[in-house]
Amino acid sequence: MRALKYVHAIPRLKGRPRRNPDYKLGLTLTAEITIVQMLIAVWIMRALELPHNSVTYWNIVFWESIVGGLFLLSWVTFIQMLISELRPLVEFRIAQ
C-alpha cells in the first residue's frame, strides 16, 4: 500500500526543486548502467553460442558480475533518492 502511494506521488515531483543535488546525476547514471547491462547481456548470449573454453567462461562471469553489481547498486541508490524526494509529498495515516 505504501509503495502505491509513492507511485501516485511521482507526477507531483515534476517541476519541484530537488532536495538531493545528485538526483539528476543518479537518474542519468542509472539509465546508462541499465543500457550497459542490456548490451553486456546481449554480448553474453552471443558469446555462449560460439565455441568456448574455461577462460571464456571466467571472462563472461567476471564482466557480468562487475556490470551486474553496478546495475544493482545504481538502481538501489536511485530508488533511495526517489523515496527521499517523494517522502514529503506522501501522506501517511497512522492506524490506531
GROMACS .gro file of C-alpha atoms in nm:
model
   96
    1MET     CA    1   0.000   0.000   0.000
    2ARG     CA    2   0.284   0.237   0.082
    3ALA     CA    3   0.456   0.168  -0.248
    4LEU     CA    4   0.134   0.256  -0.431
    5LYS     CA    5   0.121   0.594  -0.256
    6TYR     CA    6   0.479   0.663  -0.366
    7VAL     CA    7   0.393   0.570  -0.726
    8HIS     CA    8   0.093   0.805  -0.722
    9ALA     CA    9   0.314   1.089  -0.590
   10ILE     CA   10   0.566   1.068  -0.878
   11PRO     CA   11   0.375   1.311  -1.111
   12ARG     CA   12   0.370   1.573  -0.833
   13LEU     CA   13   0.751   1.560  -0.825
   14LYS     CA   14   0.782   1.724  -1.168
   15GLY     CA   15   0.896   2.086  -1.155
   16ARG     CA   16   0.973   2.087  -0.783
   17PRO     CA   17   1.324   2.172  -0.662
   18ARG     CA   18   1.520   1.864  -0.558
   19ARG     CA   19   1.636   1.814  -0.202
   20ASN     CA   20   1.925   1.596  -0.318
   21PRO     CA   21   2.163   1.780  -0.556
   22ASP     CA   22   2.281   1.448  -0.705
   23TYR     CA   23   1.932   1.341  -0.815
   24LYS     CA   24   1.982   1.420  -1.186
   25LEU     CA   25   2.325   1.254  -1.183
   26GLY     CA   26   2.174   0.946  -1.019
   27LEU     CA   27   1.897   0.932  -1.278
   28THR     CA   28   2.147   0.962  -1.565
   29LEU     CA   29   2.385   0.708  -1.415
   30THR     CA   30   2.103   0.458  -1.359
   31ALA     CA   31   1.990   0.490  -1.721
   32GLU     CA   32   2.347   0.449  -1.851
   33ILE     CA   33   2.418   0.144  -1.634
   34THR     CA   34   2.088  -0.013  -1.744
   35ILE     CA   35   2.185   0.030  -2.110
   36VAL     CA   36   2.532  -0.116  -2.046
   37GLN     CA   37   2.374  -0.410  -1.861
   38MET     CA   38   2.150  -0.481  -2.160
   39LEU     CA   39   2.447  -0.466  -2.401
   40ILE     CA   40   2.651  -0.700  -2.179
   41ALA     CA   41   2.359  -0.942  -2.160
   42VAL     CA   42   2.333  -0.947  -2.540
   43TRP     CA   43   2.712  -0.995  -2.566
   44ILE     CA   44   2.696  -1.289  -2.324
   45MET     CA   45   2.414  -1.455  -2.515
   46ARG     CA   46   2.609  -1.418  -2.840
   47ALA     CA   47   2.933  -1.537  -2.677
   48LEU     CA   48   2.770  -1.852  -2.542
   49GLU     CA   49   2.670  -1.952  -2.895
   50LEU     CA   50   3.038  -1.965  -3.002
   51PRO     CA   51   3.283  -2.246  -2.924
   52HIS     CA   52   3.443  -2.161  -2.591
   53ASN     CA   53   3.678  -2.279  -2.319
   54SER     CA   54   3.702  -2.219  -1.944
   55VAL     CA   55   3.888  -1.888  -1.989
   56THR     CA   56   3.596  -1.751  -2.190
   57TYR     CA   57   3.354  -1.863  -1.918
   58TRP     CA   58   3.552  -1.684  -1.648
   59ASN     CA   59   3.576  -1.372  -1.863
   60ILE     CA   60   3.198  -1.374  -1.907
   61VAL     CA   61   3.138  -1.432  -1.535
   62PHE     CA   62   3.381  -1.153  -1.442
   63TRP     CA   63   3.228  -0.886  -1.666
   64GLU     CA   64   2.872  -0.985  -1.586
   65SER     CA   65   2.943  -0.969  -1.213
   66ILE     CA   66   3.107  -0.626  -1.242
   67VAL     CA   67   2.830  -0.476  -1.455
   68GLY     CA   68   2.557  -0.659  -1.263
   69GLY     CA   69   2.690  -0.523  -0.934
   70LEU     CA   70   2.694  -0.169  -1.074
   71PHE     CA   71   2.343  -0.224  -1.210
   72LEU     CA   72   2.207  -0.327  -0.869
   73LEU     CA   73   2.398  -0.053  -0.687
   74SER     CA   74   2.276   0.221  -0.920
   75TRP     CA   75   1.911   0.109  -0.904
   76VAL     CA   76   1.913   0.076  -0.524
   77THR     CA   77   2.072   0.420  -0.488
   78PHE     CA   78   1.827   0.573  -0.736
   79ILE     CA   79   1.526   0.421  -0.558
   80GLN     CA   80   1.655   0.554  -0.224
   81MET     CA   81   1.694   0.903  -0.373
   82LEU     CA   82   1.348   0.885  -0.529
   83ILE     CA   83   1.191   0.781  -0.199
   84SER     CA   84   1.366   1.065  -0.015
   85GLU     CA   85   1.232   1.310  -0.275
   86LEU     CA   86   0.879   1.168  -0.259
   87ARG     CA   87   0.854   1.133   0.119
   88PRO     CA   88   0.738   1.496   0.178
   89LEU     CA   89   0.469   1.455  -0.090
   90VAL     CA   90   0.316   1.137   0.051
   91GLU     CA   91   0.076   1.149   0.343
   92PHE     CA   92   0.065   0.851   0.573
   93ARG     CA   93  -0.210   0.799   0.824
   94ILE     CA   94  -0.115   0.603   1.130
   95ALA     CA   95  -0.376   0.341   1.208
   96GLN     CA   96  -0.485   0.347   1.570
   0.00000   0.00000   0.00000
